[in-house]
Amino acid sequence: MQKPYTIMLVAVSLDGKISPRRRPGEVNPIGPPLIDPNIMQLHNSQRARVDAVMVGLNCILLDDSRLTLHGAQGKNPARVVLDGLAEMPLTAKVLNDEASTIVAVSADAPPHRVHALSARGANIVVSGRGKFVDLPRLLRQLRQEYKIHRLLVEGGGTVHRSMLARNLYDEIQLIMCPFIIGGSTSITPVERRPFSIDRGIPHYRLENVEVLGDYMYVVYKPRVPAGIVE
Ligand SMILES: NC(=O)c1ccc[n+]([C@@H]2O[C@H](COP(=O)([O-])OP(=O)(O)OC[C@H]3O[C@@H](n4cnc5c(N)ncnc54)[C@H](OP(=O)(O)O)[C@@H]3O)[C@@H](O)[C@H]2O)c1
């Protein structure tokens, strides 16, 4: 096996948003402010079932998430942050000592920033060049060097776009929430360029649906099995 079994997890409003466009520190309503506590618990319990949770830098800059278990029993998973140019603030809560943290940077990250993150206790993985880390290579490193067998990717929309483009998700878990966020600038589960029929539209089959009051918990699996294409 070249990569961890990798799960995309997203809580989405009825109108297909994962967050309004926000400034750092402004609360995302698609979370504890609006989501039923039992559903939040279900969301958090997914973290207890994996070896690591991965997010993009914007999730850290906007939400300053700790990515630990809240109310779920078990051991905190490792945390992986995609931060091509090592821009994460040294005060980010994800660097605390509640769990180990891997910061994935590219070979173009400034050495003094990489050193500073390392001095804060982060494990540094170098993968690819430029702002975006090389995801297939990173997943291979996570599996081989860090023994991560199950990986949960919580977002945001930019990271999901990169992961889906390389068919790296073995499973998509969607929590459909009974509220409308609206806004043409709001963030959707998959950002940046659309997929096209010419170049291939990622296609999934329905695996499971659970109705939980006004919420739906939906699991899809890819029609073409996920994997790293050499
Ligand atoms: N409702 C939910 O389930 C849910 C879950 C998680 C997050 N969210 C929301 O999603 C929003 C953040 O999403 P976002 O799309 O703005 O950003 P994001 O996906 O969190 O982060 C994207 C950033 O990660 C870095 N990155 C490094 N390598 C990458 C790669 N290979 N592919 C993609 N990104 C890479 C880049 O930083 P640089 O460009 O700076 O190098 C990129 O701009 C927040 O509002 C958060 O609250 C919602």
JSON list of N, CA, C and O and ligand atoms in Angstrom, two decimals, residues 9-12 17-22 28 30 43 55-59 62-63 82-85 87 131-135 154-160 162 187 191, ligand 1:
[
{"chain": "A", "resi": 9, "resn": "LEU", "atom": "N", "xyz": [-13.80, 14.58, 4.83]},
{"chain": "A", "resi": 9, "resn": "LEU", "atom": "CA", "xyz": [-14.94, 14.83, 5.73]},
{"chain": "A", "resi": 9, "resn": "LEU", "atom": "C", "xyz": [-15.37, 16.27, 5.59]},
{"chain": "A", "resi": 9, "resn": "LEU", "atom": "O", "xyz": [-14.54, 17.18, 5.71]},
{"chain": "A", "resi": 10, "resn": "VAL", "atom": "N", "xyz": [-16.66, 16.48, 5.32]},
{"chain": "A", "resi": 10, "resn": "VAL", "atom": "CA", "xyz": [-17.11, 17.86, 5.15]},
{"chain": "A", "resi": 10, "resn": "VAL", "atom": "C", "xyz": [-18.53, 18.02, 5.68]},
{"chain": "A", "resi": 10, "resn": "VAL", "atom": "O", "xyz": [-19.38, 17.15, 5.48]},
{"chain": "A", "resi": 11, "resn": "ALA", "atom": "N", "xyz": [-18.75, 19.12, 6.41]},
{"chain": "A", "resi": 11, "resn": "ALA", "atom": "CA", "xyz": [-20.09, 19.49, 6.84]},
{"chain": "A", "resi": 11, "resn": "ALA", "atom": "C", "xyz": [-20.57, 20.59, 5.91]},
{"chain": "A", "resi": 11, "resn": "ALA", "atom": "O", "xyz": [-19.91, 21.63, 5.79]},
{"chain": "A", "resi": 12, "resn": "VAL", "atom": "N", "xyz": [-21.68, 20.34, 5.24]},
{"chain": "A", "resi": 12, "resn": "VAL", "atom": "CA", "xyz": [-22.10, 21.25, 4.17]},
{"chain": "A", "resi": 12, "resn": "VAL", "atom": "C", "xyz": [-23.53, 21.73, 4.42]},
{"chain": "A", "resi": 12, "resn": "VAL", "atom": "O", "xyz": [-24.37, 20.96, 4.90]},
{"chain": "A", "resi": 17, "resn": "LYS", "atom": "N", "xyz": [-22.48, 25.07, 0.94]},
{"chain": "A", "resi": 17, "resn": "LYS", "atom": "CA", "xyz": [-21.35, 25.89, 1.42]},
{"chain": "A", "resi": 17, "resn": "LYS", "atom": "C", "xyz": [-20.70, 25.22, 2.63]},
{"chain": "A", "resi": 17, "resn": "LYS", "atom": "O", "xyz": [-21.39, 24.54, 3.41]},
{"chain": "A", "resi": 18, "resn": "ILE", "atom": "N", "xyz": [-19.39, 25.50, 2.79]},
{"chain": "A", "resi": 18, "resn": "ILE", "atom": "CA", "xyz": [-18.74, 25.00, 4.01]},
{"chain": "A", "resi": 18, "resn": "ILE", "atom": "C", "xyz": [-18.37, 26.14, 4.95]},
{"chain": "A", "resi": 18, "resn": "ILE", "atom": "O", "xyz": [-18.03, 25.92, 6.10]},
{"chain": "A", "resi": 19, "resn": "SER", "atom": "N", "xyz": [-18.43, 27.37, 4.45]},
{"chain": "A", "resi": 19, "resn": "SER", "atom": "CA", "xyz": [-18.15, 28.55, 5.29]},
{"chain": "A", "resi": 19, "resn": "SER", "atom": "C", "xyz": [-18.49, 29.80, 4.50]},
{"chain": "A", "resi": 19, "resn": "SER", "atom": "O", "xyz": [-18.27, 29.83, 3.29]},
{"chain": "A", "resi": 20, "resn": "PRO", "atom": "N", "xyz": [-19.00, 30.84, 5.17]},
{"chain": "A", "resi": 20, "resn": "PRO", "atom": "CA", "xyz": [-19.02, 32.13, 4.49]},
{"chain": "A", "resi": 20, "resn": "PRO", "atom": "C", "xyz": [-17.58, 32.62, 4.36]},
{"chain": "A", "resi": 20, "resn": "PRO", "atom": "O", "xyz": [-16.70, 32.16, 5.09]},
{"chain": "A", "resi": 21, "resn": "ARG", "atom": "N", "xyz": [-17.31, 33.53, 3.45]},
{"chain": "A", "resi": 21, "resn": "ARG", "atom": "CA", "xyz": [-15.96, 34.14, 3.38]},
{"chain": "A", "resi": 21, "resn": "ARG", "atom": "C", "xyz": [-15.78, 34.92, 4.67]},
{"chain": "A", "resi": 21, "resn": "ARG", "atom": "O", "xyz": [-16.65, 35.71, 5.05]},
{"chain": "A", "resi": 22, "resn": "ARG", "atom": "N", "xyz": [-14.66, 34.72, 5.38]},
{"chain": "A", "resi": 22, "resn": "ARG", "atom": "CA", "xyz": [-14.49, 35.35, 6.71]},
{"chain": "A", "resi": 22, "resn": "ARG", "atom": "C", "xyz": [-13.11, 35.94, 6.86]},
{"chain": "A", "resi": 22, "resn": "ARG", "atom": "O", "xyz": [-12.19, 35.58, 6.13]},
{"chain": "A", "resi": 28, "resn": "ASN", "atom": "N", "xyz": [-16.91, 30.46, 12.04]},
{"chain": "A", "resi": 28, "resn": "ASN", "atom": "CA", "xyz": [-17.64, 29.79, 10.97]},
{"chain": "A", "resi": 28, "resn": "ASN", "atom": "C", "xyz": [-18.95, 29.26, 11.55]},
{"chain": "A", "resi": 28, "resn": "ASN", "atom": "O", "xyz": [-18.92, 28.41, 12.44]},
{"chain": "A", "resi": 30, "resn": "ILE", "atom": "N", "xyz": [-20.92, 27.19, 10.32]},
{"chain": "A", "resi": 30, "resn": "ILE", "atom": "CA", "xyz": [-21.07, 25.75, 10.05]},
{"chain": "A", "resi": 30, "resn": "ILE", "atom": "C", "xyz": [-20.10, 25.02, 10.98]},
{"chain": "A", "resi": 30, "resn": "ILE", "atom": "O", "xyz": [-19.00, 24.62, 10.61]},
{"chain": "A", "resi": 43, "resn": "HIS", "atom": "N", "xyz": [-19.10, 14.16, 14.20]},
{"chain": "A", "resi": 43, "resn": "HIS", "atom": "CA", "xyz": [-18.00, 14.74, 13.40]},
{"chain": "A", "resi": 43, "resn": "HIS", "atom": "C", "xyz": [-16.67, 14.52, 14.12]},
{"chain": "A", "resi": 43, "resn": "HIS", "atom": "O", "xyz": [-15.71, 14.01, 13.56]},
{"chain": "A", "resi": 55, "resn": "VAL", "atom": "N", "xyz": [-5.28, 19.28, 7.33]},
{"chain": "A", "resi": 55, "resn": "VAL", "atom": "CA", "xyz": [-5.98, 20.48, 6.84]},
{"chain": "A", "resi": 55, "resn": "VAL", "atom": "C", "xyz": [-4.99, 21.36, 6.08]},
{"chain": "A", "resi": 55, "resn": "VAL", "atom": "O", "xyz": [-3.77, 21.20, 6.19]},
{"chain": "A", "resi": 56, "resn": "GLY", "atom": "N", "xyz": [-5.57, 22.33, 5.34]},
{"chain": "A", "resi": 56, "resn": "GLY", "atom": "CA", "xyz": [-4.76, 23.34, 4.66]},
{"chain": "A", "resi": 56, "resn": "GLY", "atom": "C", "xyz": [-4.46, 24.51, 5.57]},
{"chain": "A", "resi": 56, "resn": "GLY", "atom": "O", "xyz": [-5.14, 24.70, 6.60]},
{"chain": "A", "resi": 57, "resn": "LEU", "atom": "N", "xyz": [-3.50, 25.32, 5.18]},
{"chain": "A", "resi": 57, "resn": "LEU", "atom": "CA", "xyz": [-3.07, 26.44, 6.01]},
{"chain": "A", "resi": 57, "resn": "LEU", "atom": "C", "xyz": [-4.23, 27.39, 6.34]},
{"chain": "A", "resi": 57, "resn": "LEU", "atom": "O", "xyz": [-4.31, 27.91, 7.46]},
{"chain": "A", "resi": 58, "resn": "ASN", "atom": "N", "xyz": [-5.15, 27.62, 5.38]},
{"chain": "A", "resi": 58, "resn": "ASN", "atom": "CA", "xyz": [-6.22, 28.60, 5.64]},
{"chain": "A", "resi": 58, "resn": "ASN", "atom": "C", "xyz": [-7.09, 28.18, 6.81]},
{"chain": "A", "resi": 58, "resn": "ASN", "atom": "O", "xyz": [-7.61, 29.04, 7.53]},
{"chain": "A", "resi": 59, "resn": "CYS", "atom": "N", "xyz": [-7.27, 26.87, 7.00]},
{"chain": "A", "resi": 59, "resn": "CYS", "atom": "CA", "xyz": [-8.07, 26.41, 8.15]},
{"chain": "A", "resi": 59, "resn": "CYS", "atom": "C", "xyz": [-7.41, 26.84, 9.45]},
{"chain": "A", "resi": 59, "resn": "CYS", "atom": "O", "xyz": [-8.08, 27.18, 10.42]},
{"chain": "A", "resi": 62, "resn": "LEU", "atom": "N", "xyz": [-7.66, 30.83, 9.70]},
{"chain": "A", "resi": 62, "resn": "LEU", "atom": "CA", "xyz": [-9.01, 31.34, 9.98]},
{"chain": "A", "resi": 62, "resn": "LEU", "atom": "C", "xyz": [-9.56, 30.83, 11.30]},
{"chain": "A", "resi": 62, "resn": "LEU", "atom": "O", "xyz": [-10.21, 31.57, 12.03]},
{"chain": "A", "resi": 63, "resn": "ASP", "atom": "N", "xyz": [-9.35, 29.56, 11.58]},
{"chain": "A", "resi": 63, "resn": "ASP", "atom": "CA", "xyz": [-10.04, 28.94, 12.72]},
{"chain": "A", "resi": 63, "resn": "ASP", "atom": "C", "xyz": [-9.12, 28.66, 13.90]},
{"chain": "A", "resi": 63, "resn": "ASP", "atom": "O", "xyz": [-9.59, 28.36, 14.99]},
{"chain": "A", "resi": 82, "resn": "LEU", "atom": "N", "xyz": [-0.88, 21.45, 5.66]},
{"chain": "A", "resi": 82, "resn": "LEU", "atom": "CA", "xyz": [-0.25, 21.73, 4.37]},
{"chain": "A", "resi": 82, "resn": "LEU", "atom": "C", "xyz": [0.13, 23.20, 4.34]},
{"chain": "A", "resi": 82, "resn": "LEU", "atom": "O", "xyz": [-0.75, 24.07, 4.36]},
{"chain": "A", "resi": 83, "resn": "ASP", "atom": "N", "xyz": [1.41, 23.49, 4.31]},
{"chain": "A", "resi": 83, "resn": "ASP", "atom": "CA", "xyz": [1.88, 24.88, 4.46]},
{"chain": "A", "resi": 83, "resn": "ASP", "atom": "C", "xyz": [3.13, 25.04, 3.59]},
{"chain": "A", "resi": 83, "resn": "ASP", "atom": "O", "xyz": [4.26, 25.10, 4.10]},
{"chain": "A", "resi": 84, "resn": "GLY", "atom": "N", "xyz": [2.89, 25.07, 2.26]},
{"chain": "A", "resi": 84, "resn": "GLY", "atom": "CA", "xyz": [3.99, 25.04, 1.29]},
{"chain": "A", "resi": 84, "resn": "GLY", "atom": "C", "xyz": [5.15, 25.95, 1.63]},
{"chain": "A", "resi": 84, "resn": "GLY", "atom": "O", "xyz": [6.32, 25.56, 1.53]},
{"chain": "A", "resi": 85, "resn": "LEU", "atom": "N", "xyz": [4.86, 27.19, 2.04]},
{"chain": "A", "resi": 85, "resn": "LEU", "atom": "CA", "xyz": [5.94, 28.16, 2.26]},
{"chain": "A", "resi": 85, "resn": "LEU", "atom": "C", "xyz": [6.19, 28.41, 3.76]},
{"chain": "A", "resi": 85, "resn": "LEU", "atom": "O", "xyz": [6.79, 29.42, 4.13]},
{"chain": "A", "resi": 87, "resn": "GLU", "atom": "N", "xyz": [4.34, 29.27, 6.34]},
{"chain": "A", "resi": 87, "resn": "GLU", "atom": "CA", "xyz": [3.83, 30.58, 6.79]},
{"chain": "A", "resi": 87, "resn": "GLU", "atom": "C", "xyz": [3.03, 30.51, 8.09]},
{"chain": "A", "resi": 87, "resn": "GLU", "atom": "O", "xyz": [2.56, 31.52, 8.59]},
{"chain": "A", "resi": 131, "resn": "LYS", "atom": "N", "xyz": [4.15, 26.88, -3.70]},
{"chain": "A", "resi": 131, "resn": "LYS", "atom": "CA", "xyz": [3.21, 27.10, -2.60]},
{"chain": "A", "resi": 131, "resn": "LYS", "atom": "C", "xyz": [2.48, 25.82, -2.20]},
{"chain": "A", "resi": 131, "resn": "LYS", "atom": "O", "xyz": [2.16, 25.62, -1.03]},
{"chain": "A", "resi": 132, "resn": "PHE", "atom": "N", "xyz": [2.18, 24.98, -3.18]},
{"chain": "A", "resi": 132, "resn": "PHE", "atom": "CA", "xyz": [1.40, 23.77, -2.91]},
{"chain": "A", "resi": 132, "resn": "PHE", "atom": "C", "xyz": [2.32, 22.57, -2.77]},
{"chain": "A", "resi": 132, "resn": "PHE", "atom": "O", "xyz": [3.16, 22.32, -3.64]},
{"chain": "A", "resi": 133, "resn": "VAL", "atom": "N", "xyz": [2.15, 21.82, -1.70]},
{"chain": "A", "resi": 133, "resn": "VAL", "atom": "CA", "xyz": [2.98, 20.62, -1.53]},
{"chain": "A", "resi": 133, "resn": "VAL", "atom": "C", "xyz": [2.51, 19.54, -2.49]},
{"chain": "A", "resi": 133, "resn": "VAL", "atom": "O", "xyz": [1.36, 19.52, -2.92]},
{"chain": "A", "resi": 134, "resn": "ASP", "atom": "N", "xyz": [3.42, 18.62, -2.80]},
{"chain": "A", "resi": 134, "resn": "ASP", "atom": "CA", "xyz": [3.13, 17.51, -3.71]},
{"chain": "A", "resi": 134, "resn": "ASP", "atom": "C", "xyz": [2.38, 16.44, -2.89]},
{"chain": "A", "resi": 134, "resn": "ASP", "atom": "O", "xyz": [2.97, 15.77, -2.03]},
{"chain": "A", "resi": 135, "resn": "LEU", "atom": "N", "xyz": [1.07, 16.32, -3.13]},
{"chain": "A", "resi": 135, "resn": "LEU", "atom": "CA", "xyz": [0.24, 15.48, -2.25]},
{"chain": "A", "resi": 135, "resn": "LEU", "atom": "C", "xyz": [0.49, 13.98, -2.40]},
{"chain": "A", "resi": 135, "resn": "LEU", "atom": "O", "xyz": [0.59, 13.29, -1.38]},
{"chain": "A", "resi": 154, "resn": "GLU", "atom": "N", "xyz": [-9.95, 17.23, 6.60]},
{"chain": "A", "resi": 154, "resn": "GLU", "atom": "CA", "xyz": [-11.11, 18.04, 6.98]},
{"chain": "A", "resi": 154, "resn": "GLU", "atom": "C", "xyz": [-11.25, 19.30, 6.13]},
{"chain": "A", "resi": 154, "resn": "GLU", "atom": "O", "xyz": [-12.22, 20.03, 6.29]},
{"chain": "A", "resi": 155, "resn": "GLY", "atom": "N", "xyz": [-10.32, 19.58, 5.28]},
{"chain": "A", "resi": 155, "resn": "GLY", "atom": "CA", "xyz": [-10.50, 20.76, 4.42]},
{"chain": "A", "resi": 155, "resn": "GLY", "atom": "C", "xyz": [-9.27, 21.59, 4.31]},
{"chain": "A", "resi": 155, "resn": "GLY", "atom": "O", "xyz": [-8.18, 21.16, 4.68]},
{"chain": "A", "resi": 156, "resn": "GLY", "atom": "N", "xyz": [-9.54, 22.78, 3.80]},
{"chain": "A", "resi": 156, "resn": "GLY", "atom": "CA", "xyz": [-10.82, 23.27, 3.28]},
{"chain": "A", "resi": 156, "resn": "GLY", "atom": "C", "xyz": [-10.98, 22.93, 1.81]},
{"chain": "A", "resi": 156, "resn": "GLY", "atom": "O", "xyz": [-10.42, 21.95, 1.30]},
{"chain": "A", "resi": 157, "resn": "GLY", "atom": "N", "xyz": [-11.74, 23.80, 1.13]},
{"chain": "A", "resi": 157, "resn": "GLY", "atom": "CA", "xyz": [-12.11, 23.54, -0.24]},
{"chain": "A", "resi": 157, "resn": "GLY", "atom": "C", "xyz": [-10.94, 23.50, -1.21]},
{"chain": "A", "resi": 157, "resn": "GLY", "atom": "O", "xyz": [-10.99, 22.80, -2.24]},
{"chain": "A", "resi": 158, "resn": "THR", "atom": "N", "xyz": [-9.88, 24.21, -0.91]},
{"chain": "A", "resi": 158, "resn": "THR", "atom": "CA", "xyz": [-8.71, 24.22, -1.80]},
{"chain": "A", "resi": 158, "resn": "THR", "atom": "C", "xyz": [-7.97, 22.90, -1.71]},
{"chain": "A", "resi": 158, "resn": "THR", "atom": "O", "xyz": [-7.56, 22.32, -2.71]},
{"chain": "A", "resi": 159, "resn": "VAL", "atom": "N", "xyz": [-7.83, 22.40, -0.49]},
{"chain": "A", "resi": 159, "resn": "VAL", "atom": "CA", "xyz": [-7.15, 21.11, -0.29]},
{"chain": "A", "resi": 159, "resn": "VAL", "atom": "C", "xyz": [-7.98, 19.99, -0.92]},
{"chain": "A", "resi": 159, "resn": "VAL", "atom": "O", "xyz": [-7.45, 19.13, -1.63]},
{"chain": "A", "resi": 160, "resn": "HIS", "atom": "N", "xyz": [-9.31, 20.02, -0.71]},
{"chain": "A", "resi": 160, "resn": "HIS", "atom": "CA", "xyz": [-10.14, 18.97, -1.30]},
{"chain": "A", "resi": 160, "resn": "HIS", "atom": "C", "xyz": [-10.00, 18.98, -2.84]},
{"chain": "A", "resi": 160, "resn": "HIS", "atom": "O", "xyz": [-9.95, 17.93, -3.45]},
{"chain": "A", "resi": 162, "resn": "SER", "atom": "N", "xyz": [-7.39, 19.80, -4.62]},
{"chain": "A", "resi": 162, "resn": "SER", "atom": "CA", "xyz": [-6.10, 19.18, -4.98]},
{"chain": "A", "resi": 162, "resn": "SER", "atom": "C", "xyz": [-6.16, 17.66, -4.78]},
{"chain": "A", "resi": 162, "resn": "SER", "atom": "O", "xyz": [-5.64, 16.91, -5.60]},
{"chain": "A", "resi": 187, "resn": "ILE", "atom": "N", "xyz": [-17.47, 29.74, 0.72]},
{"chain": "A", "resi": 187, "resn": "ILE", "atom": "CA", "xyz": [-16.57, 28.65, 0.32]},
{"chain": "A", "resi": 187, "resn": "ILE", "atom": "C", "xyz": [-17.37, 27.36, 0.16]},
{"chain": "A", "resi": 187, "resn": "ILE", "atom": "O", "xyz": [-18.25, 27.06, 0.97]},
{"chain": "A", "resi": 191, "resn": "GLU", "atom": "N", "xyz": [-13.04, 24.01, -4.12]},
{"chain": "A", "resi": 191, "resn": "GLU", "atom": "CA", "xyz": [-12.78, 25.37, -4.63]},
{"chain": "A", "resi": 191, "resn": "GLU", "atom": "C", "xyz": [-11.94, 25.33, -5.91]},
{"chain": "A", "resi": 191, "resn": "GLU", "atom": "O", "xyz": [-11.67, 24.28, -6.46]},
{"chain": "B", "resi": 1, "resn": "LIG", "atom": "N1", "xyz": [-17.64, 22.87, 6.96]},
{"chain": "B", "resi": 1, "resn": "LIG", "atom": "C1", "xyz": [-16.57, 22.10, 7.01]},
{"chain": "B", "resi": 1, "resn": "LIG", "atom": "O1", "xyz": [-16.65, 20.86, 7.07]},
{"chain": "B", "resi": 1, "resn": "LIG", "atom": "C2", "xyz": [-15.23, 22.72, 6.98]},
{"chain": "B", "resi": 1, "resn": "LIG", "atom": "C3", "xyz": [-14.12, 21.92, 7.31]},
{"chain": "B", "resi": 1, "resn": "LIG", "atom": "C4", "xyz": [-12.84, 22.48, 7.22]},
{"chain": "B", "resi": 1, "resn": "LIG", "atom": "C5", "xyz": [-12.70, 23.80, 6.82]},
{"chain": "B", "resi": 1, "resn": "LIG", "atom": "N2", "xyz": [-13.79, 24.54, 6.54]},
{"chain": "B", "resi": 1, "resn": "LIG", "atom": "C6", "xyz": [-13.61, 25.94, 6.11]},
{"chain": "B", "resi": 1, "resn": "LIG", "atom": "O2", "xyz": [-12.85, 25.98, 4.90]},
{"chain": "B", "resi": 1, "resn": "LIG", "atom": "C7", "xyz": [-12.21, 27.25, 4.83]},
{"chain": "B", "resi": 1, "resn": "LIG", "atom": "C8", "xyz": [-10.77, 27.09, 4.38]},
{"chain": "B", "resi": 1, "resn": "LIG", "atom": "O3", "xyz": [-10.77, 26.58, 3.06]},
{"chain": "B", "resi": 1, "resn": "LIG", "atom": "P1", "xyz": [-9.86, 27.24, 1.91]},
{"chain": "B", "resi": 1, "resn": "LIG", "atom": "O4", "xyz": [-10.25, 26.61, 0.61]},
{"chain": "B", "resi": 1, "resn": "LIG", "atom": "O5", "xyz": [-9.90, 28.72, 2.03]},
{"chain": "B", "resi": 1, "resn": "LIG", "atom": "O6", "xyz": [-8.36, 26.82, 2.29]},
{"chain": "B", "resi": 1, "resn": "LIG", "atom": "P2", "xyz": [-7.67, 25.45, 2.77]},
{"chain": "B", "resi": 1, "resn": "LIG", "atom": "O7", "xyz": [-8.04, 24.36, 1.82]},
{"chain": "B", "resi": 1, "resn": "LIG", "atom": "O8", "xyz": [-7.89, 25.24, 4.22]},
{"chain": "B", "resi": 1, "resn": "LIG", "atom": "O9", "xyz": [-6.12, 25.81, 2.63]},
{"chain": "B", "resi": 1, "resn": "LIG", "atom": "C9", "xyz": [-5.57, 26.01, 1.37]},
{"chain": "B", "resi": 1, "resn": "LIG", "atom": "C10", "xyz": [-4.10, 26.40, 1.54]},
{"chain": "B", "resi": 1, "resn": "LIG", "atom": "O10", "xyz": [-3.33, 25.27, 1.96]},
{"chain": "B", "resi": 1, "resn": "LIG", "atom": "C11", "xyz": [-2.03, 25.38, 1.41]},
{"chain": "B", "resi": 1, "resn": "LIG", "atom": "N3", "xyz": [-1.66, 24.21, 0.60]},
{"chain": "B", "resi": 1, "resn": "LIG", "atom": "C12", "xyz": [-0.41, 23.66, 0.58]},
{"chain": "B", "resi": 1, "resn": "LIG", "atom": "N4", "xyz": [-0.36, 22.65, -0.27]},
{"chain": "B", "resi": 1, "resn": "LIG", "atom": "C13", "xyz": [-1.58, 22.53, -0.84]},
{"chain": "B", "resi": 1, "resn": "LIG", "atom": "C14", "xyz": [-2.10, 21.66, -1.84]},
{"chain": "B", "resi": 1, "resn": "LIG", "atom": "N5", "xyz": [-1.36, 20.69, -2.42]},
{"chain": "B", "resi": 1, "resn": "LIG", "atom": "N6", "xyz": [-3.39, 21.83, -2.24]},
{"chain": "B", "resi": 1, "resn": "LIG", "atom": "C15", "xyz": [-4.16, 22.79, -1.66]},
{"chain": "B", "resi": 1, "resn": "LIG", "atom": "N7", "xyz": [-3.71, 23.65, -0.71]},
{"chain": "B", "resi": 1, "resn": "LIG", "atom": "C16", "xyz": [-2.42, 23.53, -0.30]},
{"chain": "B", "resi": 1, "resn": "LIG", "atom": "C17", "xyz": [-2.02, 26.60, 0.53]},
{"chain": "B", "resi": 1, "resn": "LIG", "atom": "O11", "xyz": [-1.52, 27.69, 1.32]},
{"chain": "B", "resi": 1, "resn": "LIG", "atom": "P3", "xyz": [-0.68, 28.90, 0.63]},
{"chain": "B", "resi": 1, "resn": "LIG", "atom": "O12", "xyz": [-1.42, 29.22, -0.66]},
{"chain": "B", "resi": 1, "resn": "LIG", "atom": "O13", "xyz": [-0.70, 29.99, 1.62]},
{"chain": "B", "resi": 1, "resn": "LIG", "atom": "O14", "xyz": [0.67, 28.32, 0.41]},
{"chain": "B", "resi": 1, "resn": "LIG", "atom": "C18", "xyz": [-3.49, 26.83, 0.22]},
{"chain": "B", "resi": 1, "resn": "LIG", "atom": "O15", "xyz": [-3.81, 28.17, -0.10]},
{"chain": "B", "resi": 1, "resn": "LIG", "atom": "C19", "xyz": [-12.32, 27.86, 6.22]},
{"chain": "B", "resi": 1, "resn": "LIG", "atom": "O16", "xyz": [-13.33, 28.87, 6.16]},
{"chain": "B", "resi": 1, "resn": "LIG", "atom": "C20", "xyz": [-12.79, 26.72, 7.09]},
{"chain": "B", "resi": 1, "resn": "LIG", "atom": "O17", "xyz": [-13.57, 27.14, 8.19]},
{"chain": "B", "resi": 1, "resn": "LIG", "atom": "C21", "xyz": [-15.04, 24.03, 6.61]}
]
